[in-house]
Each structure stands twice: as structure tokens, then as C-alpha cells.
PDB file of C-alpha atoms in Angstrom:
ATOM      1  CA  ALA A   1      11.188  -2.118   3.267  1.00 52.00           C
ATOM      2  CA  GLY A   2       9.740   0.616   1.066  1.00 48.00           C
ATOM      3  CA  ALA A   3      12.840   0.617  -1.138  1.00 57.00           C
ATOM      4  CA  LEU A   4      11.719  -2.632  -2.809  1.00 70.00           C
ATOM      5  CA  ASP A   5       9.214  -0.581  -4.836  1.00 83.00           C
ATOM      6  CA  PRO A   6       9.405   3.202  -4.246  1.00 84.00           C
ATOM      7  CA  LEU A   7       5.980   3.573  -5.885  1.00 84.00           C
ATOM      8  CA  ALA A   8       4.374   1.361  -3.243  1.00 91.00           C
ATOM      9  CA  PRO A   9       6.072   1.921   0.124  1.00 90.00           C
ATOM     10  CA  LEU A  10       3.067   0.787   2.162  1.00 91.00           C
ATOM     11  CA  ALA A  11       2.668  -2.433   0.180  1.00 93.00           C
ATOM     12  CA  CYS A  12       6.371  -3.162   0.706  1.00 92.00           C
ATOM     13  CA  ARG A  13       6.064  -2.499   4.432  1.00 91.00           C
ATOM     14  CA  LEU A  14       3.045  -4.772   4.786  1.00 93.00           C
ATOM     15  CA  ALA A  15       4.683  -7.588   2.803  1.00 93.00           C
ATOM     16  CA  TYR A  16       7.649  -7.402   5.182  1.00 92.00           C
ATOM     17  CA  ILE A  17       5.331  -7.324   8.208  1.00 94.00           C
ATOM     18  CA  ARG A  18       3.390 -10.359   6.989  1.00 94.00           C
ATOM     19  CA  ALA A  19       6.605 -12.343   6.463  1.00 93.00           C
ATOM     20  CA  LEU A  20       7.716 -11.383   9.969  1.00 93.00           C
ATOM     21  CA  GLU A  21       4.375 -12.491  11.429  1.00 94.00           C
ATOM     22  CA  ARG A  22       4.732 -15.870   9.757  1.00 94.00           C
ATOM     23  CA  LEU A  23       8.066 -16.314  11.482  1.00 94.00           C
ATOM     24  CA  GLN A  24       6.297 -15.427  14.725  1.00 95.00           C
ATOM     25  CA  GLY A  25       3.542 -17.970  14.025  1.00 94.00           C
ATOM     26  CA  HIS A  26       0.922 -15.209  14.063  1.00 94.00           C
ATOM     27  CA  GLU A  27      -2.153 -15.015  11.857  1.00 93.00           C
ATOM     28  CA  PRO A  28      -3.798 -11.560  11.858  1.00 93.00           C
ATOM     29  CA  PRO A  29      -7.503 -11.391  12.713  1.00 91.00           C
ATOM     30  CA  PRO A  30      -9.839 -10.797   9.739  1.00 90.00           C
ATOM     31  CA  ALA A  31     -10.392  -7.145  10.708  1.00 89.00           C
ATOM     32  CA  VAL A  32      -6.643  -6.484  10.685  1.00 91.00           C
ATOM     33  CA  ALA A  33      -6.162  -8.293   7.377  1.00 93.00           C
ATOM     34  CA  ASP A  34      -9.012  -6.279   5.865  1.00 92.00           C
ATOM     35  CA  SER A  35      -7.590  -2.977   7.113  1.00 90.00           C
ATOM     36  CA  ARG A  36      -4.274  -3.829   5.489  1.00 93.00           C
ATOM     37  CA  LYS A  37      -6.029  -4.757   2.247  1.00 94.00           C
ATOM     38  CA  SER A  38      -7.857  -1.443   2.169  1.00 93.00           C
ATOM     39  CA  ALA A  39      -4.689   0.548   2.887  1.00 93.00           C
ATOM     40  CA  VAL A  40      -2.811  -1.142   0.039  1.00 94.00           C
ATOM     41  CA  ALA A  41      -5.834  -0.817  -2.263  1.00 96.00           C
ATOM     42  CA  LEU A  42      -5.959   2.920  -1.653  1.00 95.00           C
ATOM     43  CA  GLU A  43      -2.234   3.186  -2.384  1.00 95.00           C
ATOM     44  CA  ARG A  44      -2.822   1.406  -5.693  1.00 96.00           C
ATOM     45  CA  VAL A  45      -5.709   3.749  -6.577  1.00 97.00           C
ATOM     46  CA  LYS A  46      -3.495   6.776  -6.071  1.00 96.00           C
ATOM     47  CA  ASN A  47      -0.733   5.223  -8.169  1.00 96.00           C
ATOM     48  CA  TYR A  48      -3.051   4.286 -11.052  1.00 97.00           C
ATOM     49  CA  LEU A  49      -4.669   7.709 -11.199  1.00 98.00           C
ATOM     50  CA  TRP A  50      -1.434   9.711 -11.199  1.00 97.00           C
ATOM     51  CA  TRP A  51      -0.078   7.408 -13.906  1.00 97.00           C
ATOM     52  CA  ALA A  52      -3.160   8.169 -16.018  1.00 98.00           C
ATOM     53  CA  VAL A  53      -2.823  11.914 -15.392  1.00 98.00           C
ATOM     54  CA  ARG A  54       0.720  11.822 -16.775  1.00 97.00           C
ATOM     55  CA  PHE A  55      -0.455   9.710 -19.722  1.00 97.00           C
ATOM     56  CA  PHE A  56      -3.190  12.183 -20.671  1.00 98.00           C
ATOM     57  CA  ARG A  57      -0.773  15.099 -20.416  1.00 97.00           C
ATOM     58  CA  ILE A  58       1.736  13.376 -22.695  1.00 96.00           C
ATOM     59  CA  LEU A  59      -1.088  12.631 -25.128  1.00 96.00           C
ATOM     60  CA  GLY A  60      -2.234  16.253 -25.035  1.00 96.00           C
ATOM     61  CA  ALA A  61      -5.728  15.246 -23.859  1.00 97.00           C
ATOM     62  CA  SER A  62      -6.146  18.298 -21.647  1.00 96.00           C
ATOM     63  CA  PHE A  63      -9.798  17.709 -20.718  1.00 96.00           C
ATOM     64  CA  PHE A  64      -9.134  14.218 -19.407  1.00 98.00           C
ATOM     65  CA  ALA A  65      -5.858  15.282 -17.764  1.00 98.00           C
ATOM     66  CA  HIS A  66      -7.501  18.125 -15.854  1.00 97.00           C
ATOM     67  CA  ARG A  67     -10.538  16.134 -14.747  1.00 96.00           C
ATOM     68  CA  LEU A  68      -8.449  13.216 -13.558  1.00 97.00           C
ATOM     69  CA  TRP A  69      -5.923  15.502 -11.875  1.00 98.00           C
ATOM     70  CA  GLU A  70      -8.735  16.805  -9.660  1.00 97.00           C
ATOM     71  CA  LEU A  71      -9.774  13.264  -8.792  1.00 97.00           C
ATOM     72  CA  ALA A  72      -6.206  12.067  -8.186  1.00 97.00           C
ATOM     73  CA  ARG A  73      -5.537  15.022  -5.897  1.00 96.00           C
ATOM     74  CA  ALA A  74      -8.699  14.240  -3.915  1.00 95.00           C
ATOM     75  CA  VAL A  75      -7.659  10.584  -3.528  1.00 94.00           C
ATOM     76  CA  SER A  76      -4.173  11.637  -2.404  1.00 93.00           C
ATOM     77  CA  ALA A  77      -5.697  13.902   0.238  1.00 91.00           C
ATOM     78  CA  LEU A  78      -7.975  11.058   1.319  1.00 89.00           C
ATOM     79  CA  THR A  79      -5.042   8.715   1.959  1.00 84.00           C
ATOM     80  CA  ASP A  80      -3.666  11.192   4.499  1.00 75.00           C
ATOM     81  CA  SER A  81      -6.882  11.405   6.538  1.00 80.00           C
ATOM     82  CA  VAL A  82      -8.899   8.270   5.861  1.00 87.00           C
ATOM     83  CA  TRP A  83      -8.057   6.355   9.058  1.00 85.00           C
ATOM     84  CA  GLU A  84      -8.747   7.633  12.530  1.00 84.00           C
ATOM     85  CA  ARG A  85      -5.174   6.725  13.474  1.00 82.00           C
ATOM     86  CA  PRO A  86      -2.083   7.043  11.230  1.00 81.00           C
ATOM     87  CA  VAL A  87      -1.298   3.883   9.289  1.00 82.00           C
ATOM     88  CA  LEU A  88       2.215   3.634  10.733  1.00 78.00           C
ATOM     89  CA  GLU A  89       0.692   3.388  14.228  1.00 79.00           C
ATOM     90  CA  TRP A  90      -1.357   0.261  13.464  1.00 83.00           C
ATOM     91  CA  ALA A  91       0.395  -1.355  10.479  1.00 87.00           C
ATOM     92  CA  ALA A  92       2.858  -3.340  12.582  1.00 91.00           C
ATOM     93  CA  PRO A  93       3.494  -7.037  13.295  1.00 94.00           C
ATOM     94  CA  GLN A  94       0.639  -8.302  15.486  1.00 93.00           C
ATOM     95  CA  GLY A  95      -0.791  -4.785  15.458  1.00 91.00           C
ATOM     96  CA  GLY A  96      -4.459  -3.869  15.520  1.00 88.00           C
ATOM     97  CA  ALA A  97      -6.654  -2.101  12.992  1.00 87.00           C
ATOM     98  CA  ALA A  98      -8.070   1.388  12.752  1.00 83.00           C
ATOM     99  CA  PRO A  99     -11.501   2.383  11.438  1.00 84.00           C
ATOM    100  CA  ILE A 100     -12.020   4.715   8.500  1.00 88.00           C
ATOM    101  CA  SER A 101     -13.471   8.021   9.630  1.00 87.00           C
ATOM    102  CA  GLN A 102     -17.074   8.607   8.533  1.00 89.00           C
ATOM    103  CA  PRO A 103     -16.337  11.890   6.701  1.00 91.00           C
ATOM    104  CA  ALA A 104     -13.563  10.124   4.779  1.00 91.00           C
ATOM    105  CA  LEU A 105     -15.894   7.246   3.946  1.00 92.00           C
ATOM    106  CA  GLU A 106     -18.464   9.657   2.505  1.00 94.00           C
ATOM    107  CA  ASP A 107     -15.700  11.276   0.430  1.00 94.00           C
ATOM    108  CA  ALA A 108     -14.627   7.848  -0.831  1.00 94.00           C
ATOM    109  CA  ARG A 109     -18.182   7.044  -1.921  1.00 95.00           C
ATOM    110  CA  ARG A 110     -18.402  10.288  -3.904  1.00 95.00           C
ATOM    111  CA  MET A 111     -15.012   9.618  -5.502  1.00 96.00           C
ATOM    112  CA  ASP A 112     -16.121   6.098  -6.377  1.00 96.00           C
ATOM    113  CA  GLY A 113     -19.069   7.414  -8.376  1.00 96.00           C
ATOM    114  CA  ALA A 114     -16.902  10.042 -10.068  1.00 97.00           C
ATOM    115  CA  LEU A 115     -14.240   7.482 -10.965  1.00 97.00           C
ATOM    116  CA  TRP A 116     -16.688   5.058 -12.573  1.00 97.00           C
ATOM    117  CA  ALA A 117     -18.237   7.926 -14.547  1.00 97.00           C
ATOM    118  CA  PHE A 118     -14.776   9.001 -15.715  1.00 98.00           C
ATOM    119  CA  TYR A 119     -13.930   5.429 -16.753  1.00 98.00           C
ATOM    120  CA  GLN A 120     -17.098   5.204 -18.853  1.00 97.00           C
ATOM    121  CA  ARG A 121     -16.346   8.571 -20.464  1.00 97.00           C
ATOM    122  CA  VAL A 122     -12.835   7.463 -21.420  1.00 98.00           C
ATOM    123  CA  LYS A 123     -14.039   4.070 -22.637  1.00 97.00           C
ATOM    124  CA  GLY A 124     -16.614   5.676 -24.918  1.00 97.00           C
ATOM    125  CA  ASP A 125     -14.433   8.474 -26.314  1.00 98.00           C
ATOM    126  CA  ARG A 126     -13.982   7.771 -30.041  1.00 97.00           C
ATOM    127  CA  MET A 127     -11.143  10.231 -30.649  1.00 96.00           C
ATOM    128  CA  LEU A 128      -9.123   8.817 -27.760  1.00 97.00           C
ATOM    129  CA  ALA A 129      -9.675   5.305 -29.089  1.00 97.00           C
ATOM    130  CA  LEU A 130      -8.505   6.305 -32.580  1.00 97.00           C
ATOM    131  CA  ARG A 131      -5.258   7.670 -31.097  1.00 96.00           C
ATOM    132  CA  THR A 132      -4.455   4.729 -28.837  1.00 97.00           C
ATOM    133  CA  LYS A 133      -6.036   1.524 -30.182  1.00 97.00           C
ATOM    134  CA  GLY A 134      -3.786  -0.961 -31.961  1.00 97.00           C
ATOM    135  CA  ILE A 135      -0.594   0.711 -30.699  1.00 97.00           C
ATOM    136  CA  GLY A 136       2.006  -1.127 -28.611  1.00 96.00           C
ATOM    137  CA  VAL A 137       0.118  -4.414 -28.613  1.00 97.00           C
ATOM    138  CA  LEU A 138       1.364  -6.890 -26.011  1.00 96.00           C
ATOM    139  CA  SER A 139      -0.193 -10.343 -26.215  1.00 97.00           C
ATOM    140  CA  GLU A 140      -0.998 -12.349 -23.104  1.00 96.00           C
ATOM    141  CA  ASP A 141       1.723 -14.850 -24.006  1.00 97.00           C
ATOM    142  CA  GLN A 142       4.317 -12.080 -24.409  1.00 96.00           C
ATOM    143  CA  ALA A 143       3.264 -10.525 -21.111  1.00 94.00           C
ATOM    144  CA  LEU A 144       3.544 -13.800 -19.218  1.00 95.00           C
ATOM    145  CA  ARG A 145       6.928 -14.629 -20.756  1.00 95.00           C
ATOM    146  CA  SER A 146       8.201 -11.200 -19.690  1.00 93.00           C
ATOM    147  CA  ASP A 147       6.849 -11.580 -16.117  1.00 90.00           C
ATOM    148  CA  VAL A 148       4.479  -8.661 -16.645  1.00 92.00           C
ATOM    149  CA  ALA A 149       1.830  -8.359 -13.934  1.00 92.00           C
ATOM    150  CA  GLY A 150      -0.824  -6.004 -12.599  1.00 93.00           C
ATOM    151  CA  PRO A 151      -3.062  -3.964 -14.922  1.00 94.00           C
ATOM    152  CA  VAL A 152      -0.647  -4.375 -17.845  1.00 95.00           C
ATOM    153  CA  LEU A 153      -1.201  -8.137 -17.761  1.00 96.00           C
ATOM    154  CA  GLN A 154      -4.925  -7.619 -17.221  1.00 95.00           C
ATOM    155  CA  ALA A 155      -5.010  -5.432 -20.352  1.00 97.00           C
ATOM    156  CA  SER A 156      -3.584  -8.303 -22.376  1.00 97.00           C
ATOM    157  CA  GLN A 157      -5.875 -10.905 -20.808  1.00 96.00           C
ATOM    158  CA  GLN A 158      -9.190  -9.029 -20.844  1.00 93.00           C
ATOM    159  CA  TYR A 159      -8.736  -6.409 -23.550  1.00 93.00           C
ATOM    160  CA  GLU A 160      -6.667  -6.038 -26.713  1.00 96.00           C
ATOM    161  CA  GLY A 161      -3.304  -5.562 -25.018  1.00 97.00           C
ATOM    162  CA  ASP A 162      -2.674  -2.170 -26.629  1.00 97.00           C
ATOM    163  CA  VAL A 163      -2.147   1.331 -25.201  1.00 97.00           C
ATOM    164  CA  HIS A 164      -5.890   1.946 -24.988  1.00 97.00           C
ATOM    165  CA  SER A 165      -6.353  -1.348 -23.141  1.00 97.00           C
ATOM    166  CA  ARG A 166      -3.661  -0.541 -20.570  1.00 97.00           C
ATOM    167  CA  LEU A 167      -5.278   2.821 -19.853  1.00 97.00           C
ATOM    168  CA  LEU A 168      -8.708   1.245 -19.348  1.00 97.00           C
ATOM    169  CA  ALA A 169      -7.252  -1.572 -17.237  1.00 97.00           C
ATOM    170  CA  ARG A 170      -5.643   0.898 -14.820  1.00 97.00           C
ATOM    171  CA  LEU A 171      -8.781   3.014 -14.497  1.00 97.00           C
ATOM    172  CA  GLU A 172     -10.944  -0.070 -13.989  1.00 97.00           C
ATOM    173  CA  ALA A 173      -8.509  -1.451 -11.397  1.00 97.00           C
ATOM    174  CA  ALA A 174      -8.581   1.891  -9.554  1.00 97.00           C
ATOM    175  CA  ALA A 175     -12.380   1.858  -9.468  1.00 97.00           C
ATOM    176  CA  HIS A 176     -12.514  -1.741  -8.206  1.00 97.00           C
ATOM    177  CA  ASP A 177      -9.900  -1.004  -5.525  1.00 97.00           C
ATOM    178  CA  LEU A 178     -11.822   2.020  -4.299  1.00 97.00           C
ATOM    179  CA  ASN A 179     -14.937  -0.181  -4.138  1.00 96.00           C
ATOM    180  CA  GLN A 180     -12.963  -2.622  -1.999  1.00 95.00           C
ATOM    181  CA  VAL A 181     -11.955   0.136   0.427  1.00 94.00           C
ATOM    182  CA  ILE A 182     -15.602   1.188   0.823  1.00 95.00           C
ATOM    183  CA  ASP A 183     -16.863  -2.384   1.271  1.00 94.00           C
ATOM    184  CA  ILE A 184     -14.272  -3.118   3.961  1.00 92.00           C
ATOM    185  CA  ALA A 185     -15.086   0.122   5.772  1.00 91.00           C
ATOM    186  CA  ASN A 186     -18.804  -0.695   5.787  1.00 89.00           C
ATOM    187  CA  ASP A 187     -18.193  -3.995   7.631  1.00 86.00           C
ATOM    188  CA  PHE A 188     -15.287  -2.893   9.812  1.00 83.00           C
ATOM    189  CA  LYS A 189     -14.827  -4.011  13.426  1.00 80.00           C
ATOM    190  CA  GLU A 190     -11.980  -2.392  15.332  1.00 78.00           C
ATOM    191  CA  THR A 191      -9.363  -4.781  16.717  1.00 81.00           C
ATOM    192  CA  SER A 192      -6.582  -3.982  19.165  1.00 83.00           C
ATOM    193  CA  GLY A 193      -3.137  -5.506  19.085  1.00 85.00           C
ATOM    194  CA  GLU A 194       0.303  -5.407  20.685  1.00 88.00           C
ATOM    195  CA  PRO A 195       3.006  -4.826  18.064  1.00 90.00           C
ATOM    196  CA  ARG A 196       5.926  -7.250  18.252  1.00 90.00           C
ATOM    197  CA  TRP A 197       8.932  -6.722  15.990  1.00 88.00           C
ATOM    198  CA  GLY A 198      11.085  -9.579  17.278  1.00 89.00           C
ATOM    199  CA  ALA A 199      11.077 -12.973  15.578  1.00 83.00           C
ATOM    200  CA  PRO A 200      12.916 -16.304  15.801  1.00 83.00           C
ATOM    201  CA  SER A 201      15.441 -17.217  13.138  1.00 87.00           C
ATOM    202  CA  GLY A 202      14.055 -19.032  10.123  1.00 90.00           C
ATOM    203  CA  GLU A 203      12.563 -18.459   6.718  1.00 90.00           C
ATOM    204  CA  ALA A 204       9.171 -17.137   5.642  1.00 92.00           C
ATOM    205  CA  THR A 205       7.633 -15.676   2.536  1.00 92.00           C
ATOM    206  CA  ALA A 206       4.809 -13.218   1.997  1.00 93.00           C
ATOM    207  CA  ALA A 207       3.453 -11.135  -0.864  1.00 91.00           C
ATOM    208  CA  VAL A 208       1.194  -8.099  -1.223  1.00 93.00           C
ATOM    209  CA  MET A 209      -0.378  -6.840  -4.437  1.00 93.00           C
ATOM    210  CA  GLY A 210       1.209  -3.534  -5.428  1.00 93.00           C
ATOM    211  CA  PRO A 211       0.304  -1.292  -8.385  1.00 92.00           C
ATOM    212  CA  ARG A 212       2.647  -3.181 -10.734  1.00 88.00           C
ATOM    213  CA  GLY A 213       1.993  -6.695  -9.454  1.00 89.00           C
ATOM    214  CA  ARG A 214       2.910  -8.808  -6.465  1.00 88.00           C
ATOM    215  CA  ILE A 215       5.567  -7.514  -4.038  1.00 90.00           C
ATOM    216  CA  GLY A 216       7.135 -10.382  -2.180  1.00 86.00           C
ATOM    217  CA  TYR A 217       9.550 -11.013   0.664  1.00 81.00           C
ATOM    218  CA  GLY A 218      11.193 -14.308   1.370  1.00 73.00           C
TER     219      GLY A 218
END
């Protein structure tokens, strides 16, 4: 399932699982659905940040590249330890949900503050704006006609649709996704489940939001 988008293997897996559950006639409990949302959100955060690290390095913006590299590395480490049980143990059809460990939650809160501060620093940097504003403009109409989705579409809808806009859109999306992970963890209630991989013949569709837009199975 992960081959559908190699940059988002967990999102691909969960889209496949959701389609399978629909064939089974199963609707996951809210706690399970929220755990899945937080897992995919964290995958998107990691993807957005590493994209921005590469962008800053190509641009030669060493200060921003180094600072964001530290943050991206911390988020990558967090994804390996955030849940008390490995994702592959609970992300299954009709599976349960696992809580986020308290130390990991505290780390996520610190990263959230650091990420918003970084976003504001980038947004207010005049030299960076002079080098990236007005370049590679993609209008909302052009984006929609080309089936563009995710932060690239958001950059055309909410900002100017240029290189600077796409950078800000990814950083803002990463910050909002990390907020979502924290909010879900604060209200989490553990739910058990019994994974079932079998399903009757038929058709079903499902989609999960990956870093570049919706990932669907049908």
C-alpha cells in the first residue's frame, strides 16, 4: 500500500485499511479515528519540514536550513517513539488505538512552540522575501486545472501563489498538523480492537490526506 506515495507510506496504509473496513461494514470508534489522524498528521509534519530544509539549502539560506534541520530531526525522532505501542501494531482494520506517551507529548509541545516561532521568523524575513516573492507564480485557477493539491494549492488560494507562498504554506501546515497531534493526545481515550484483514468481495473507496494532497483507494 505504501507504494502509492513513497513519501507517505503510513497515509497510504491507512487509506487502504479504511477502504477495507468499509467493505467489512465497520466504522472505527472516534478514538481510533483520531489516533489515525494524528499519525498521518505527524507524517505530514515530517515531510513538510524536510522539504523546507532542502529548499533552504538550495537557496543557500544556511541559518534557516540549520535551524530547521534541528527541528526536522527532532520531529523524525518523535515519530519513532511517540506512541506507547508501534503504529503497525494498532493501525490495522478494526484495530484499536494507542496513547501518546507523556514524555513524547511534552516534546511535541516544545516543538510546536519552536515551529510557530520559526514560521514567524521566515514570514518576516525581508531578504528571503526579496529572493522568493513573485517567482513561479501559480494562480488558483491554474492549480485547480492541474489537479494540484495540499500546501501548493493552499499557497495559491490563501497567499500569492509564488515560491515564497509555497514555503509559508508548508510551514504553516506543519504547525497546524502538530497542533492537531497535541489536541488529539490531550483528549485521548484508549480503545482496544481485534484486527480483521478479511473482507467480502465488493467495492469501496477511502481517502487520507497526505503531504501532497488526498491519497485514495477505490
